CSV table of C-alpha atoms and ligand atoms in Angstrom, one decimal:
chain,number,residue,atom,x,y,z
A,9,MET,CA,0.0,0.0,0.0
A,10,TYR,CA,1.3,3.5,-0.9
A,11,LEU,CA,0.7,6.5,1.3
A,12,TYR,CA,0.4,9.7,-0.7
A,13,LYS,CA,1.3,12.8,1.2
A,14,ILE,CA,-1.3,15.4,0.5
A,15,LYS,CA,0.4,18.8,-0.1
A,16,PRO,CA,-1.0,21.3,2.4
A,17,ILE,CA,-2.4,24.6,1.3
A,18,MET,CA,0.4,27.0,1.6
A,19,ILE,CA,0.8,30.8,1.4
A,20,ALA,CA,4.0,32.7,0.7
A,21,PHE,CA,5.4,35.6,2.5
A,22,TRP,CA,7.9,37.9,0.7
A,23,PHE,CA,10.5,39.8,2.7
A,24,ARG,CA,11.6,43.1,1.0
A,25,ARG,CA,12.3,46.2,3.1
A,26,ASP,CA,11.0,44.6,6.3
A,27,LEU,CA,13.8,42.2,7.1
A,28,ARG,CA,12.5,41.0,10.5
A,29,ILE,CA,10.1,38.5,11.8
A,30,GLU,CA,9.0,40.5,14.8
A,31,ASP,CA,6.3,43.2,14.5
A,32,ASN,CA,5.9,42.7,10.7
A,33,ALA,CA,2.4,43.7,9.4
A,34,ALA,CA,2.1,41.4,6.3
A,35,LEU,CA,3.9,38.5,8.0
A,36,TYR,CA,1.5,38.8,10.9
A,37,HIS,CA,-1.5,38.7,8.6
A,38,ALA,CA,0.0,35.7,6.7
A,39,LEU,CA,0.7,33.7,9.8
A,40,LYS,CA,-2.6,34.5,11.3
A,41,THR,CA,-4.5,32.8,8.5
A,42,GLY,CA,-3.5,29.5,10.1
A,43,GLN,CA,-2.1,28.1,6.8
A,44,GLU,CA,1.5,27.1,6.4
A,45,VAL,CA,3.6,30.2,5.5
A,46,MET,CA,6.6,29.8,3.2
A,47,PRO,CA,9.1,32.7,3.8
A,48,VAL,CA,10.8,34.0,0.7
A,49,PHE,CA,13.6,36.6,0.0
A,50,ILE,CA,14.7,37.6,-3.5
A,51,PHE,CA,18.0,39.4,-4.2
A,52,ASP,CA,16.5,41.5,-7.0
A,53,SER,CA,19.0,41.4,-10.0
A,54,TYR,CA,17.4,44.5,-11.5
A,55,ILE,CA,18.5,46.5,-8.5
A,56,LEU,CA,21.7,44.7,-7.6
A,57,ASP,CA,23.2,44.5,-11.1
A,58,LYS,CA,23.5,48.3,-11.1
A,59,LEU,CA,25.5,48.5,-7.9
A,60,PRO,CA,29.3,48.6,-7.3
A,61,ARG,CA,30.7,45.2,-6.6
A,62,ASN,CA,31.8,46.1,-3.1
A,63,ASP,CA,28.5,47.7,-2.1
A,64,GLY,CA,28.1,47.6,1.7
A,65,ARG,CA,24.3,47.4,1.5
A,66,VAL,CA,24.4,44.1,-0.3
A,67,GLN,CA,26.8,42.8,2.4
A,68,PHE,CA,24.4,44.1,5.0
A,69,ILE,CA,21.3,42.5,3.5
A,70,HIS,CA,23.3,39.3,3.0
A,71,ASN,CA,24.2,39.2,6.7
A,72,VAL,CA,20.6,40.0,7.8
A,73,ILE,CA,19.2,37.3,5.5
A,74,ALA,CA,21.7,34.8,6.9
A,75,ASP,CA,20.5,35.7,10.5
A,76,LEU,CA,16.8,35.4,9.4
A,77,SER,CA,17.5,32.1,7.8
A,78,GLU,CA,19.1,30.8,11.0
A,79,LYS,CA,16.1,32.0,13.1
A,80,LEU,CA,13.7,30.3,10.8
A,81,ALA,CA,15.7,27.1,10.8
A,82,GLU,CA,15.7,27.0,14.6
A,83,MET,CA,11.9,27.0,14.3
A,84,GLY,CA,12.0,24.1,11.9
A,85,SER,CA,11.3,26.2,8.8
A,86,HIS,CA,13.4,27.4,5.9
A,87,LEU,CA,13.9,30.7,4.2
A,88,GLN,CA,13.7,30.3,0.4
A,89,ALA,CA,16.2,32.7,-0.9
A,90,PHE,CA,16.8,33.5,-4.6
A,91,TYR,CA,18.8,35.8,-6.9
A,92,GLY,CA,17.2,37.0,-10.1
A,93,ASN,CA,14.2,38.8,-11.6
A,94,PRO,CA,11.3,38.6,-9.0
A,95,VAL,CA,8.7,38.3,-11.8
A,96,THR,CA,10.4,35.2,-13.2
A,97,ILE,CA,11.1,33.8,-9.7
A,98,TRP,CA,7.4,34.1,-8.7
A,99,GLN,CA,6.5,32.4,-11.9
A,100,GLN,CA,8.8,29.5,-10.9
A,101,ILE,CA,7.6,29.4,-7.3
A,102,ALA,CA,3.9,29.4,-8.5
A,103,ALA,CA,4.7,26.5,-10.9
A,104,LYS,CA,6.4,24.4,-8.2
A,105,MET,CA,4.7,25.1,-5.0
A,106,PRO,CA,1.0,24.8,-4.1
A,107,ILE,CA,0.6,28.4,-3.0
A,108,THR,CA,-2.7,30.1,-2.9
A,109,ALA,CA,-1.7,33.6,-1.7
A,110,LEU,CA,1.3,35.9,-1.5
A,111,TYR,CA,1.6,38.3,1.4
A,112,THR,CA,4.0,41.3,1.4
A,113,ASN,CA,4.4,44.9,2.7
A,114,HIS,CA,3.9,48.1,0.6
A,115,ASP,CA,6.8,49.6,-1.2
A,116,TYR,CA,6.2,53.2,-2.4
A,117,GLU,CA,9.0,53.6,-5.0
A,118,PRO,CA,8.1,53.6,-8.7
A,119,TYR,CA,10.1,50.4,-9.8
A,120,PRO,CA,8.7,48.1,-7.0
A,121,GLN,CA,5.2,49.4,-7.7
A,122,GLN,CA,5.4,48.5,-11.4
A,123,ARG,CA,7.1,45.1,-10.5
A,124,ASP,CA,4.4,44.3,-7.9
A,125,ALA,CA,1.6,45.1,-10.4
A,126,GLU,CA,3.1,42.7,-12.9
A,127,ILE,CA,3.4,40.0,-10.2
A,128,ALA,CA,-0.1,40.6,-8.9
A,129,GLY,CA,-1.4,40.3,-12.5
A,130,PHE,CA,0.1,36.9,-13.3
A,131,LEU,CA,-0.7,35.5,-9.9
A,132,ALA,CA,-4.4,36.5,-10.4
A,133,GLU,CA,-4.4,34.5,-13.6
A,134,LYS,CA,-3.4,31.5,-11.5
A,135,ASN,CA,-6.0,32.3,-8.8
A,136,ILE,CA,-3.2,33.2,-6.4
A,137,THR,CA,-4.2,36.2,-4.3
A,138,PHE,CA,-1.8,39.1,-3.6
A,139,HIS,CA,-2.1,40.8,-0.2
A,140,THR,CA,-0.1,43.9,0.7
A,141,TYR,CA,0.1,45.9,3.9
A,142,LYS,CA,1.5,49.2,5.4
A,143,ASP,CA,4.6,48.5,7.4
A,144,HIS,CA,7.4,50.9,6.5
A,145,VAL,CA,5.8,54.1,7.7
A,146,ILE,CA,3.3,55.2,10.3
A,147,PHE,CA,1.0,57.0,7.8
A,148,GLU,CA,1.2,56.3,4.1
A,149,LYS,CA,-0.1,57.4,0.7
A,150,ALA,CA,-3.1,59.7,1.3
A,151,GLU,CA,-3.7,58.9,5.0
A,152,ILE,CA,-2.7,62.4,6.0
A,153,LEU,CA,-4.5,65.0,3.9
A,154,SER,CA,-5.3,68.7,4.4
A,155,ASN,CA,-8.8,69.7,5.3
A,156,GLU,CA,-9.3,70.3,1.5
A,157,GLY,CA,-8.4,66.7,0.9
A,158,LYS,CA,-5.1,67.5,-0.7
A,159,PRO,CA,-1.6,66.0,0.1
A,160,TYR,CA,0.6,68.3,2.1
A,161,THR,CA,3.6,70.0,0.6
A,162,VAL,CA,4.7,71.8,3.7
A,163,PHE,CA,6.1,70.0,6.6
A,164,THR,CA,4.7,71.9,9.7
A,165,PRO,CA,1.0,71.5,8.9
A,166,TYR,CA,1.6,67.9,7.8
A,167,SER,CA,3.3,67.1,11.1
A,168,ARG,CA,0.5,68.8,13.1
A,169,LYS,CA,-2.1,66.7,11.3
A,170,TRP,CA,0.1,63.6,11.6
A,171,LYS,CA,0.3,64.1,15.4
A,172,ALA,CA,-3.5,64.8,15.7
A,173,SER,CA,-4.3,61.7,13.7
A,174,LEU,CA,-2.0,59.4,15.8
A,175,ASN,CA,-3.6,57.0,18.2
A,176,ASP,CA,-2.3,53.9,20.1
A,177,ALA,CA,-3.3,51.5,17.4
A,178,HIS,CA,-0.9,53.1,14.9
A,179,LEU,CA,2.0,52.2,17.2
A,180,GLU,CA,0.9,48.8,18.3
A,181,SER,CA,3.2,46.0,17.5
A,182,TYR,CA,2.0,43.1,15.3
A,183,PRO,CA,2.5,40.0,17.6
A,184,THR,CA,3.8,37.7,15.0
A,185,GLU,CA,5.4,35.5,17.7
A,186,LYS,CA,2.0,34.1,18.6
A,187,TYR,CA,1.9,32.3,15.3
A,188,PHE,CA,5.5,31.3,14.6
A,189,SER,CA,4.4,27.6,14.6
A,190,HIS,CA,2.6,28.4,11.3
A,191,PHE,CA,5.9,28.8,9.3
A,192,ALA,CA,6.1,26.0,6.7
A,193,PRO,CA,8.3,23.1,7.7
A,194,LYS,CA,11.7,22.7,6.1
A,195,ASN,CA,10.7,19.8,3.8
A,196,ALA,CA,9.1,22.5,1.6
A,197,SER,CA,12.6,23.9,0.8
A,198,PHE,CA,14.0,24.3,-2.7
A,199,ALA,CA,16.3,27.3,-2.6
A,200,SER,CA,19.0,28.5,-0.2
A,201,ILE,CA,20.9,31.7,0.1
A,202,PRO,CA,23.2,32.5,-2.9
A,203,SER,CA,26.7,33.6,-1.8
A,204,LEU,CA,27.9,37.1,-2.4
A,205,ALA,CA,30.4,35.7,-4.9
A,206,GLU,CA,27.6,33.9,-6.8
A,207,MET,CA,25.9,37.2,-7.2
A,208,GLY,CA,29.1,38.9,-8.3
A,209,PHE,CA,29.8,40.9,-5.1
A,210,GLU,CA,32.8,41.1,-2.9
A,211,GLN,CA,32.9,40.8,0.9
A,212,THR,CA,33.3,44.2,2.6
A,213,ASN,CA,34.5,44.9,6.1
A,214,MET,CA,32.3,47.9,6.5
A,215,PRO,CA,31.1,48.2,10.1
A,216,PHE,CA,27.3,48.5,10.4
A,217,PRO,CA,25.5,50.6,13.1
A,218,SER,CA,23.9,48.9,16.0
A,219,LEU,CA,20.3,47.9,15.7
A,220,ILE,CA,19.5,48.8,19.4
A,221,PRO,CA,18.1,52.3,19.7
A,222,ASP,CA,20.3,54.2,22.1
A,223,GLU,CA,17.7,55.8,24.4
A,224,LYS,CA,20.2,58.1,26.0
A,225,ILE,CA,20.9,59.7,22.6
A,226,ILE,CA,17.2,60.0,21.9
A,227,ARG,CA,16.5,61.7,25.2
A,228,LYS,CA,19.2,64.3,24.5
A,229,TYR,CA,18.7,64.4,20.7
A,230,HIS,CA,17.4,68.1,20.6
A,231,GLU,CA,20.7,69.2,22.2
A,232,THR,CA,23.2,67.0,20.4
A,233,ARG,CA,21.8,66.3,16.9
A,234,ASP,CA,23.5,69.3,15.2
A,235,PHE,CA,27.1,68.5,16.0
A,236,PRO,CA,28.8,66.1,13.7
A,237,ALA,CA,31.7,65.5,16.1
A,238,GLN,CA,29.4,64.1,18.7
A,239,LYS,CA,27.5,60.8,18.8
A,240,GLY,CA,24.3,62.8,18.9
A,241,THR,CA,22.1,61.0,16.4
A,242,THR,CA,20.9,57.4,16.4
A,243,ARG,CA,22.4,56.1,13.1
A,244,LEU,CA,19.3,54.0,12.7
A,245,GLY,CA,18.7,55.1,9.1
A,246,LEU,CA,20.1,51.8,7.6
A,247,HIS,CA,17.9,49.7,9.9
A,248,LEU,CA,14.8,51.8,9.1
A,249,ARG,CA,15.6,51.5,5.4
A,250,PHE,CA,15.8,47.8,5.4
A,251,GLY,CA,13.2,47.3,8.1
A,252,THR,CA,15.6,45.5,10.5
A,253,ILE,CA,13.9,47.8,13.1
A,254,SER,CA,10.2,48.5,13.2
A,255,ILE,CA,9.2,52.1,12.7
A,256,ARG,CA,6.3,51.5,15.2
A,257,LYS,CA,8.8,50.5,17.9
A,258,LEU,CA,11.0,53.5,17.3
A,259,ALA,CA,8.1,56.0,17.0
A,260,LYS,CA,6.7,54.7,20.4
A,261,ILE,CA,10.1,55.4,22.0
A,262,ALA,CA,10.3,58.8,20.3
A,263,LEU,CA,6.8,59.7,21.4
A,264,SER,CA,7.6,59.1,25.1
A,265,GLN,CA,11.1,60.5,25.0
A,266,ASN,CA,11.7,63.4,22.6
A,267,GLU,CA,9.5,65.4,20.3
A,268,THR,CA,12.4,66.7,18.2
A,269,TYR,CA,13.4,63.1,17.5
A,270,LEU,CA,9.7,62.2,16.7
A,271,ASN,CA,9.7,65.1,14.2
A,272,GLU,CA,12.6,63.6,12.3
A,273,LEU,CA,10.6,60.3,12.0
A,274,ILE,CA,7.7,62.4,10.7
A,275,TRP,CA,10.0,64.0,8.1
A,276,ARG,CA,10.6,60.4,6.9
A,277,ASP,CA,6.8,59.8,6.5
A,278,PHE,CA,6.5,63.3,4.9
A,279,TYR,CA,8.9,62.5,2.1
A,280,ALA,CA,7.5,59.0,1.6
A,281,GLN,CA,4.0,60.6,1.0
A,282,VAL,CA,5.6,63.3,-1.3
A,283,LEU,CA,7.1,60.5,-3.4
A,284,TRP,CA,3.8,58.6,-3.5
A,285,ASN,CA,1.6,61.7,-4.3
A,286,PHE,CA,4.0,63.5,-6.6
A,287,PRO,CA,6.0,60.8,-8.4
A,288,HIS,CA,7.3,63.4,-10.8
A,289,VAL,CA,9.9,64.3,-8.1
A,290,VAL,CA,11.9,61.4,-9.4
A,291,GLY,CA,14.1,63.0,-12.0
A,292,ASN,CA,12.2,66.3,-12.0
A,293,ALA,CA,12.1,69.4,-9.8
A,294,PHE,CA,9.0,69.3,-7.6
A,295,LYS,CA,8.6,73.0,-8.5
A,296,LYS,CA,8.8,72.8,-12.2
A,297,GLU,CA,10.3,76.3,-12.8
A,298,TYR,CA,13.5,75.0,-11.1
A,299,ASP,CA,14.1,72.8,-14.1
A,300,LYS,CA,14.9,75.9,-16.0
A,301,ILE,CA,18.1,76.6,-14.0
A,302,GLU,CA,21.2,76.6,-16.3
A,303,TRP,CA,23.6,74.4,-14.3
A,304,GLU,CA,27.3,74.7,-15.0
A,305,ASN,CA,27.8,70.9,-14.5
A,306,ASP,CA,31.5,71.1,-14.5
A,307,LYS,CA,32.8,67.5,-14.3
A,308,GLU,CA,36.1,68.5,-12.7
A,309,MET,CA,34.4,70.4,-10.0
A,310,PHE,CA,32.0,67.5,-9.4
A,311,GLN,CA,35.0,65.2,-9.0
A,312,LYS,CA,36.6,67.5,-6.5
A,313,TRP,CA,33.4,67.7,-4.5
A,314,SER,CA,32.9,63.9,-4.5
A,315,GLU,CA,36.5,63.3,-3.3
A,316,GLY,CA,36.3,65.9,-0.6
A,317,LYS,CA,38.8,68.2,-2.2
A,318,THR,CA,37.0,71.5,-2.4
A,319,GLY,CA,39.1,73.5,0.1
A,320,TYR,CA,36.1,74.0,2.3
A,321,PRO,CA,36.9,71.8,5.3
A,322,LEU,CA,33.4,70.9,6.5
A,323,VAL,CA,32.3,70.0,3.0
A,324,ASP,CA,35.5,67.9,2.5
A,325,ALA,CA,35.1,66.2,5.9
A,326,GLY,CA,31.5,65.2,5.1
A,327,MET,CA,32.4,63.8,1.7
A,328,ARG,CA,35.3,61.9,3.0
A,329,GLU,CA,33.1,60.5,5.9
A,330,LEU,CA,30.6,59.4,3.3
A,331,ASN,CA,33.2,57.8,1.0
A,332,SER,CA,34.8,55.8,3.8
A,333,THR,CA,31.8,54.8,6.0
A,334,GLY,CA,28.6,55.1,3.9
A,335,TYR,CA,27.3,57.6,6.4
A,336,MET,CA,27.2,61.4,6.7
A,337,HIS,CA,25.8,63.5,9.5
A,338,ASN,CA,22.6,65.3,8.6
A,339,ARG,CA,24.0,68.8,9.1
A,340,VAL,CA,26.8,68.1,6.8
A,341,ARG,CA,24.5,66.5,4.2
A,342,MET,CA,22.6,69.8,4.1
A,343,LEU,CA,25.8,71.7,3.6
A,344,VAL,CA,27.5,69.5,1.0
A,345,ALA,CA,24.3,69.4,-1.0
A,346,SER,CA,23.8,73.1,-0.9
A,347,PHE,CA,27.4,73.6,-1.8
A,348,LEU,CA,27.1,71.4,-4.9
A,349,CYS,CA,24.0,73.0,-6.2
A,350,LYS,CA,24.6,76.6,-5.2
A,351,HIS,CA,28.3,77.2,-5.0
A,352,LEU,CA,29.3,74.9,-7.9
A,353,LEU,CA,26.0,75.2,-9.8
A,354,ILE,CA,25.9,71.5,-10.4
A,355,ASP,CA,22.5,69.8,-11.0
A,356,TRP,CA,21.1,68.4,-7.7
A,357,ARG,CA,20.4,65.1,-9.6
A,358,TRP,CA,24.2,64.5,-9.9
A,359,GLY,CA,24.5,64.8,-6.1
A,360,GLU,CA,21.4,62.7,-5.5
A,361,ALA,CA,22.8,59.9,-7.7
A,362,TYR,CA,26.2,60.1,-5.9
A,363,PHE,CA,24.5,59.8,-2.5
A,364,ALA,CA,22.2,57.0,-3.8
A,365,GLU,CA,25.3,55.0,-4.6
A,366,LYS,CA,27.2,55.7,-1.4
A,367,LEU,CA,24.8,56.0,1.5
A,368,LEU,CA,24.1,52.9,3.5
A,369,ASP,CA,20.8,54.4,4.6
A,370,PHE,CA,19.9,55.5,1.0
A,371,GLU,CA,16.1,55.9,0.7
A,372,LEU,CA,14.8,57.2,-2.6
A,373,ALA,CA,12.1,59.4,-0.9
A,374,SER,CA,14.3,61.0,1.8
A,375,ASN,CA,17.3,61.4,-0.5
A,376,ASN,CA,15.3,63.1,-3.2
A,377,GLY,CA,13.6,65.2,-0.6
A,378,GLY,CA,16.9,66.2,1.0
A,379,TRP,CA,18.4,67.1,-2.4
A,380,GLN,CA,15.5,69.1,-3.6
A,381,TRP,CA,15.4,70.8,-0.3
A,382,ALA,CA,19.0,71.9,-0.7
A,383,ALA,CA,18.5,72.9,-4.3
A,384,GLY,CA,15.4,74.9,-3.4
A,385,SER,CA,13.3,73.0,-5.9
A,386,GLY,CA,11.4,70.7,-3.5
A,387,CYS,CA,8.5,70.7,-1.1
A,388,ASP,CA,9.1,73.0,1.8
A,389,ALA,CA,12.6,73.6,0.5
A,390,ALA,CA,15.2,76.1,1.5
A,391,PRO,CA,14.5,79.4,-0.3
A,392,TYR,CA,16.7,79.9,-3.4
A,393,PHE,CA,18.5,82.8,-1.8
A,394,ARG,CA,19.5,80.9,1.3
A,395,ILE,CA,23.1,80.0,0.6
A,396,PHE,CA,25.0,78.4,3.4
A,397,SER,CA,28.4,79.9,4.1
A,398,PRO,CA,30.6,76.9,4.6
A,399,GLU,CA,32.8,79.0,7.0
A,400,ALA,CA,29.9,80.1,9.2
A,401,GLN,CA,28.7,76.4,9.3
A,402,VAL,CA,32.0,75.3,10.8
A,403,GLU,CA,31.9,78.1,13.3
A,404,LYS,CA,28.4,77.0,14.3
A,405,PHE,CA,28.6,73.2,14.3
A,406,ASP,CA,32.2,72.2,14.6
A,407,LYS,CA,33.8,75.2,16.4
A,408,GLN,CA,36.8,73.2,17.6
A,409,PHE,CA,37.3,71.6,14.2
A,410,GLN,CA,37.1,68.1,15.8
A,411,TYR,CA,35.0,66.6,13.0
A,412,VAL,CA,37.1,68.4,10.4
A,413,ARG,CA,40.4,67.2,11.8
A,414,LYS,CA,39.1,63.6,12.0
A,415,TRP,CA,38.4,63.5,8.3
A,416,VAL,CA,40.7,66.1,6.9
A,417,PRO,CA,44.0,65.6,8.8
A,418,GLU,CA,45.9,67.9,6.5
A,419,TYR,CA,43.6,70.8,7.3
A,420,GLY,CA,45.6,73.8,8.5
A,421,THR,CA,48.8,72.6,6.8
A,422,PRO,CA,50.2,73.7,3.5
A,423,ALA,CA,49.1,70.3,2.1
A,424,TYR,CA,45.4,71.3,2.3
A,425,THR,CA,43.9,72.4,-1.0
A,426,ARG,CA,42.8,76.0,-1.6
A,427,PRO,CA,39.1,76.7,-2.1
A,428,ILE,CA,38.0,75.7,-5.6
A,429,VAL,CA,35.5,78.6,-5.7
A,430,GLU,CA,35.4,81.9,-3.8
A,431,HIS,CA,32.4,82.0,-1.6
A,432,LYS,CA,31.2,85.6,-2.3
A,433,TRP,CA,31.6,85.2,-6.0
A,434,ALA,CA,29.9,81.8,-6.1
A,435,ARG,CA,27.0,83.2,-4.0
A,436,GLU,CA,26.5,86.1,-6.5
A,437,ARG,CA,26.7,83.7,-9.5
A,438,CYS,CA,24.1,81.4,-7.9
A,439,LEU,CA,21.7,84.2,-7.1
A,440,ALA,CA,22.0,85.5,-10.7
A,441,THR,CA,21.5,82.1,-12.2
A,442,TYR,CA,18.5,81.2,-10.0
A,443,LYS,CA,16.9,84.6,-10.5
A,444,LYS,CA,17.2,84.2,-14.3
A,445,ALA,CA,15.5,80.8,-14.3
A,446,LEU,CA,12.8,81.8,-11.8
A,447,LYS,CA,12.3,85.1,-13.6
A,448,MET,CA,12.7,86.9,-10.3
A,449,ASP,CA,14.0,90.2,-11.7
B,505,LIG,C1,20.9,65.8,0.9
B,505,LIG,C2,20.3,64.9,1.9
B,505,LIG,C3,20.1,63.6,1.5
B,505,LIG,C4,19.6,62.7,2.5
B,505,LIG,N1,19.4,61.3,2.1
B,505,LIG,C5,18.8,60.5,3.0
B,505,LIG,C6,18.6,59.1,2.6
B,505,LIG,O1,19.0,58.7,1.5
B,505,LIG,N2,18.1,58.3,3.5
B,505,LIG,C7,17.6,58.8,4.7
B,505,LIG,O2,17.1,58.0,5.5
B,505,LIG,N3,17.8,60.0,5.1
B,505,LIG,C8,18.4,60.9,4.3
B,505,LIG,N4,18.5,62.2,4.6
B,505,LIG,C9,18.0,62.7,5.9
B,505,LIG,C10,19.0,62.6,7.1
B,505,LIG,O3,20.2,63.2,6.8
B,505,LIG,C11,19.3,61.2,7.6
B,505,LIG,O4,18.1,60.5,7.8
B,505,LIG,C12,20.1,61.1,8.9
B,505,LIG,O5,21.2,61.9,8.8
B,505,LIG,C13,20.4,59.7,9.2
B,505,LIG,O6,21.2,59.6,10.3
B,505,LIG,P1,20.6,59.0,11.7
B,505,LIG,O7,20.1,57.7,11.4
B,505,LIG,O8,21.7,59.1,12.7
B,505,LIG,O9,19.4,60.0,12.0
B,505,LIG,P2,18.7,60.5,13.3
B,505,LIG,O10,19.0,62.0,13.3
B,505,LIG,O11,19.0,59.7,14.5
B,505,LIG,O12,17.2,60.4,12.9
B,505,LIG,C14,16.4,59.2,13.0
B,505,LIG,C15,15.8,58.8,11.7
B,505,LIG,O13,14.8,59.8,11.3
B,505,LIG,C16,14.8,59.8,9.9
B,505,LIG,N5,15.2,61.2,9.5
B,505,LIG,C17,16.0,62.0,10.2
B,505,LIG,N6,16.1,63.2,9.5
B,505,LIG,C18,15.4,63.1,8.3
B,505,LIG,C19,15.1,63.9,7.2
B,505,LIG,N7,15.6,65.2,7.2
B,505,LIG,N8,14.4,63.4,6.2
B,505,LIG,C20,13.9,62.2,6.3
B,505,LIG,N9,14.1,61.3,7.3
B,505,LIG,C21,14.8,61.8,8.3
B,505,LIG,C22,15.8,58.8,9.4
B,505,LIG,O14,15.1,57.6,9.1
B,505,LIG,C23,16.7,58.7,10.6
B,505,LIG,O15,17.4,57.5,10.6
B,505,LIG,C24,19.1,63.1,3.7
B,505,LIG,C25,19.3,64.5,4.0
B,505,LIG,C26,19.9,65.4,3.1
B,505,LIG,C27,20.0,66.8,3.5
């Protein structure tokens, strides 16, 4: 007599920018169905193939996926991990595995939206349902609108409405742990984690910031956040970007400890909704008239800026910190971005692309928002005539030159380069160029 094993009904859960099993919205809903849940991760070749071979973020994701895989193995399950085009991979999974549904969390960027629509389309043809949830932000899409029903383009009224709309339920954790026994058992496995080398990447020794929120920093954040020489910000950007920490958990701490810190998390939601409601910001100025600016786009100047050789020590320190660690302090991001657009008259999109390649915490919405803020072209941006003086910025935020000396050791010696542009001259040139484009005369 033969015993035929009946394949159980199974649903799939797809990890993307939510790389944790705790407090994960879509994972919770998947596990709660009571069906077996097959966890999946895909190293998306469309995204990865464009990255430098020593990209620290790929190393980070690889480490995290290995940890997740271990955790799932301890529970008797198995993380199915792939490298390739997600559309093709879901076609293969749907052909091989008896899945009836796919659960995942929202992604607000243009490419993932188009990819998800394609996947949802072919799954529907196979009667496989596609379920998506909000997880990456506290409020998404059109959840926070003005009284006229319009998306906000100015931060302060947005943040007021955000705070007024918040209740305990928004910050409640999804208790996934109650249902961990619903992860599909290992016998359903058919893919394991590709190595970095198999995907064409090198190992990097880049140190990654800790995942544990430092509550001491959060409590004093309003006093310390502006000084790049201090450990005065949380460095959690990378973990928020890839969802190794839950935004609900962090916002809960922020709410009880420090309003200035909470406001920064609200900026993150703000820019995410700007991207969703005004997708033209990708590649275009939010305020269209700013696309008329006649940029100089001098390649040699851009090179000097990117290498931290402008002769302005705070700008140079920031760029060198970025190049060697994948991180730059927010104050300095604002200055180097303003310097590129306004002092050098180089298109903000060049700087945006450079940051996108280098920042470990790169997030399309916040990076685009930050660059358009600096260029003056974005939502609630710095006015065009506000041109930071790099010297005044050092005086304010690195008075003792501690940060500068850490990253630019030759500063103050004859070996240090002379300024590549003169501040007053560059300021006048910028004002004239912007005025011409914006027809301000
Ligand atoms: C030109 C420019 C580019 C930027 N690019 C990015 C980017 O690609 N990714 C990114 O996460 N942030 C970006 N920022 C915002 C900010 O600089 C970083 O979030 C912050 O420096 C990260 O360090 P931290 O984790 O120590 O932040 P903390 O000061 O500890 O803040 C906590 C978290 O709040 C969020 N946050 C803080 N400030 C902002 C802000 N102004 N806008 C949106 N979110 C914010 C981040 O998620 C951050 O991790 C950019 C800012 C500028 C001016």
